[in-house]
Amino acid sequence: PTEEPVREYTNLAEGRYVFRVKAEDTASGSGASGETSLAFRVLPPWYRTWWALLAWALGLGLLVRWGLLLRDRALRQRNADLARRVAERTDELAAALKELGGARAALEERNRALGEANERLTTLSYRDGLTGVANRRHLDDMLAQEWNRAFRAGTPISFVLADIDHFKKLNDSLGHQEGDVCLRKVAE
């Protein structure tokens, strides 16, 4: 027994309890009364109830779902951007390849024309412009070629060199035009 009329129990954890009380009247001295018991339950705070825990779990699940949706949207956007960039680069490469194909065709045409021009120049450089017969350059090339062939085969080689006698007198007396006519007739 104590002299305190009220007693507070504020630190009880949630759960079921039985409160047993025995009272005594100290002023009249009548003695102690019989024991009385009271069963009660201490509830948890609202944030630890089953429905609050369910709400916490549901909120966490929604938060995770929302985060995944945001990440999925960002990844889809990134994928679309990458696909667009790949398509742009592919188009650029196709255009460059087409341009290179055109440049290659133009280069091949120029090479062909250059080859023809070189052939004409070679032909012109081996012929005398006045008479049309082979000139000294052609003689030098053919002599080297035939010399090597004769050397490999072990056969003799010969060539004829002609000179027109008194040609200078013809040019001096009749003129260069008549000298050119004479050279063409000799070449024929």
CSV table of C-alpha atoms in Angstrom, one decimal:
chain,number,residue,atom,x,y,z
A,1,PRO,CA,0.0,0.0,0.0
A,2,THR,CA,1.1,3.5,-0.8
A,3,GLU,CA,-0.3,6.9,-0.1
A,4,GLU,CA,-0.5,7.8,-3.8
A,5,PRO,CA,-4.0,7.8,-5.1
A,6,VAL,CA,-2.9,7.5,-8.8
A,7,ARG,CA,-0.3,5.4,-10.4
A,8,GLU,CA,0.6,5.7,-14.2
A,9,TYR,CA,2.1,3.0,-16.2
A,10,THR,CA,3.3,4.7,-19.4
A,11,ASN,CA,6.1,2.5,-20.6
A,12,LEU,CA,4.1,-0.7,-21.2
A,13,ALA,CA,4.8,-2.4,-24.5
A,14,GLU,CA,1.8,-3.5,-26.6
A,15,GLY,CA,0.3,-6.8,-25.6
A,16,ARG,CA,-2.3,-8.3,-23.2
A,17,TYR,CA,-2.0,-7.6,-19.5
A,18,VAL,CA,-3.9,-8.4,-16.3
A,19,PHE,CA,-4.1,-5.7,-13.6
A,20,ARG,CA,-4.6,-7.0,-10.1
A,21,VAL,CA,-5.6,-4.4,-7.5
A,22,LYS,CA,-6.0,-4.7,-3.7
A,23,ALA,CA,-7.2,-1.6,-1.9
A,24,GLU,CA,-6.8,-0.7,1.8
A,25,ASP,CA,-8.5,2.1,3.7
A,26,THR,CA,-5.7,3.4,5.9
A,27,ALA,CA,-7.8,6.2,7.5
A,28,SER,CA,-10.5,4.0,9.0
A,29,GLY,CA,-8.3,1.0,9.5
A,30,SER,CA,-10.8,-1.4,8.2
A,31,GLY,CA,-8.2,-3.4,6.5
A,32,ALA,CA,-7.6,-4.6,2.9
A,33,SER,CA,-10.3,-5.4,0.4
A,34,GLY,CA,-10.3,-8.4,-1.8
A,35,GLU,CA,-8.2,-8.5,-4.9
A,36,THR,CA,-9.8,-7.3,-8.1
A,37,SER,CA,-8.3,-8.0,-11.6
A,38,LEU,CA,-8.8,-6.2,-14.8
A,39,ALA,CA,-7.7,-7.7,-18.1
A,40,PHE,CA,-6.7,-5.1,-20.8
A,41,ARG,CA,-4.7,-4.9,-24.0
A,42,VAL,CA,-2.2,-2.2,-25.0
A,43,LEU,CA,-2.4,-1.5,-28.7
A,44,PRO,CA,0.6,-0.6,-30.8
A,45,PRO,CA,1.0,2.9,-32.2
A,46,TRP,CA,-0.9,3.4,-35.4
A,47,TYR,CA,2.3,3.2,-37.6
A,48,ARG,CA,2.9,-0.3,-36.4
A,49,THR,CA,-0.6,-1.7,-36.9
A,50,TRP,CA,-1.2,-4.4,-39.6
A,51,TRP,CA,-3.0,-2.0,-41.8
A,52,ALA,CA,-0.2,0.6,-41.5
A,53,LEU,CA,2.4,-2.1,-42.3
A,54,LEU,CA,0.3,-3.1,-45.3
A,55,ALA,CA,0.1,0.6,-46.3
A,56,TRP,CA,3.9,0.9,-45.9
A,57,ALA,CA,4.5,-2.2,-48.0
A,58,LEU,CA,2.0,-1.1,-50.6
A,59,GLY,CA,3.6,2.4,-50.7
A,60,LEU,CA,7.1,0.9,-51.0
A,61,GLY,CA,5.9,-1.4,-53.8
A,62,LEU,CA,4.3,1.5,-55.7
A,63,LEU,CA,7.5,3.5,-55.2
A,64,VAL,CA,9.6,0.7,-56.6
A,65,ARG,CA,7.1,0.2,-59.5
A,66,TRP,CA,7.2,4.0,-60.3
A,67,GLY,CA,11.0,3.9,-60.2
A,68,LEU,CA,11.0,0.9,-62.6
A,69,LEU,CA,8.5,2.7,-64.9
A,70,LEU,CA,10.7,5.8,-65.0
A,71,ARG,CA,13.8,3.7,-65.7
A,72,ASP,CA,12.0,1.8,-68.4
A,73,ARG,CA,10.8,5.0,-70.0
A,74,ALA,CA,14.3,6.4,-69.9
A,75,LEU,CA,15.8,3.3,-71.4
A,76,ARG,CA,13.2,3.2,-74.2
A,77,GLN,CA,13.9,6.9,-75.0
A,78,ARG,CA,17.6,6.2,-75.0
A,79,ASN,CA,17.0,3.2,-77.3
A,80,ALA,CA,14.9,5.3,-79.6
A,81,ASP,CA,17.7,8.0,-79.7
A,82,LEU,CA,20.3,5.4,-80.5
A,83,ALA,CA,18.2,3.9,-83.2
A,84,ARG,CA,17.6,7.3,-84.7
A,85,ARG,CA,21.4,8.1,-84.6
A,86,VAL,CA,22.2,4.7,-86.2
A,87,ALA,CA,19.7,5.4,-88.9
A,88,GLU,CA,21.2,8.9,-89.5
A,89,ARG,CA,24.7,7.5,-89.6
A,90,THR,CA,23.6,4.7,-91.9
A,91,ASP,CA,22.0,7.2,-94.3
A,92,GLU,CA,25.2,9.3,-94.1
A,93,LEU,CA,27.3,6.3,-94.9
A,94,ALA,CA,25.0,5.3,-97.8
A,95,ALA,CA,25.3,8.8,-99.2
A,96,ALA,CA,29.0,8.8,-98.9
A,97,LEU,CA,29.2,5.3,-100.5
A,98,LYS,CA,27.1,6.5,-103.4
A,99,GLU,CA,29.3,9.6,-103.7
A,100,LEU,CA,32.4,7.4,-103.7
A,101,GLY,CA,30.9,5.1,-106.3
A,102,GLY,CA,30.3,8.1,-108.5
A,103,ALA,CA,33.8,9.4,-107.9
A,104,ARG,CA,35.2,5.9,-108.6
A,105,ALA,CA,33.3,5.7,-111.9
A,106,ALA,CA,34.5,9.2,-112.9
A,107,LEU,CA,38.0,8.2,-111.9
A,108,GLU,CA,37.9,5.0,-114.0
A,109,GLU,CA,36.6,7.0,-117.0
A,110,ARG,CA,39.4,9.5,-116.6
A,111,ASN,CA,41.9,6.7,-116.3
A,112,ARG,CA,40.6,5.1,-119.4
A,113,ALA,CA,40.7,8.4,-121.3
A,114,LEU,CA,44.2,9.0,-119.9
A,115,GLY,CA,45.3,5.6,-121.1
A,116,GLU,CA,43.9,6.3,-124.6
A,117,ALA,CA,45.7,9.6,-124.6
A,118,ASN,CA,48.9,8.0,-123.5
A,119,GLU,CA,48.6,5.4,-126.3
A,120,ARG,CA,48.0,8.2,-128.9
A,121,LEU,CA,51.0,10.1,-127.5
A,122,THR,CA,53.2,6.9,-127.6
A,123,THR,CA,52.1,6.3,-131.2
A,124,LEU,CA,52.8,9.9,-132.1
A,125,SER,CA,56.1,9.9,-130.3
A,126,TYR,CA,57.3,6.8,-132.4
A,127,ARG,CA,56.3,8.2,-135.8
A,128,ASP,CA,57.8,11.0,-137.8
A,129,GLY,CA,55.2,13.7,-138.3
A,130,LEU,CA,56.3,14.4,-141.9
A,131,THR,CA,56.7,11.0,-143.4
A,132,GLY,CA,54.7,8.8,-140.9
A,133,VAL,CA,57.5,6.2,-140.7
A,134,ALA,CA,59.1,5.0,-137.4
A,135,ASN,CA,61.5,7.5,-135.9
A,136,ARG,CA,64.8,7.3,-134.0
A,137,ARG,CA,63.0,6.7,-130.6
A,138,HIS,CA,61.2,3.7,-132.1
A,139,LEU,CA,64.4,2.5,-133.6
A,140,ASP,CA,66.1,2.6,-130.2
A,141,ASP,CA,63.3,0.7,-128.5
A,142,MET,CA,63.0,-1.9,-131.2
A,143,LEU,CA,66.8,-2.3,-131.5
A,144,ALA,CA,67.0,-3.0,-127.7
A,145,GLN,CA,64.1,-5.5,-127.9
A,146,GLU,CA,65.5,-7.3,-130.9
A,147,TRP,CA,69.0,-7.3,-129.5
A,148,ASN,CA,67.8,-9.1,-126.4
A,149,ARG,CA,65.7,-11.6,-128.4
A,150,ALA,CA,68.8,-12.4,-130.6
A,151,PHE,CA,71.0,-12.7,-127.6
A,152,ARG,CA,68.5,-15.2,-125.9
A,153,ALA,CA,68.1,-17.2,-129.1
A,154,GLY,CA,71.8,-17.0,-130.1
A,155,THR,CA,70.9,-15.7,-133.6
A,156,PRO,CA,72.5,-12.8,-135.5
A,157,ILE,CA,70.7,-9.4,-135.9
A,158,SER,CA,70.9,-6.9,-138.7
A,159,PHE,CA,69.2,-3.7,-139.8
A,160,VAL,CA,69.4,-1.3,-142.7
A,161,LEU,CA,70.0,2.4,-142.4
A,162,ALA,CA,69.4,4.5,-145.6
A,163,ASP,CA,70.7,8.0,-146.4
A,164,ILE,CA,69.5,10.2,-149.2
A,165,ASP,CA,72.5,11.6,-151.1
A,166,HIS,CA,72.8,15.3,-151.9
A,167,PHE,CA,69.5,16.0,-150.0
A,168,LYS,CA,70.9,19.3,-148.7
A,169,LYS,CA,71.5,20.5,-152.3
A,170,LEU,CA,67.8,19.6,-153.2
A,171,ASN,CA,66.5,21.6,-150.2
A,172,ASP,CA,68.7,24.6,-151.0
A,173,SER,CA,67.9,24.7,-154.7
A,174,LEU,CA,64.2,23.8,-154.7
A,175,GLY,CA,63.2,24.8,-151.2
A,176,HIS,CA,62.1,23.0,-148.1
A,177,GLN,CA,58.6,22.2,-149.4
A,178,GLU,CA,60.0,20.2,-152.3
A,179,GLY,CA,62.5,18.6,-149.9
A,180,ASP,CA,59.4,17.4,-147.8
A,181,VAL,CA,57.7,16.0,-150.9
A,182,CYS,CA,60.9,14.1,-151.7
A,183,LEU,CA,61.1,12.7,-148.2
A,184,ARG,CA,57.5,11.5,-148.3
A,185,LYS,CA,58.1,9.7,-151.6
A,186,VAL,CA,61.2,8.0,-150.3
A,187,ALA,CA,59.2,6.9,-147.2
A,188,GLU,CA,56.4,5.4,-149.4
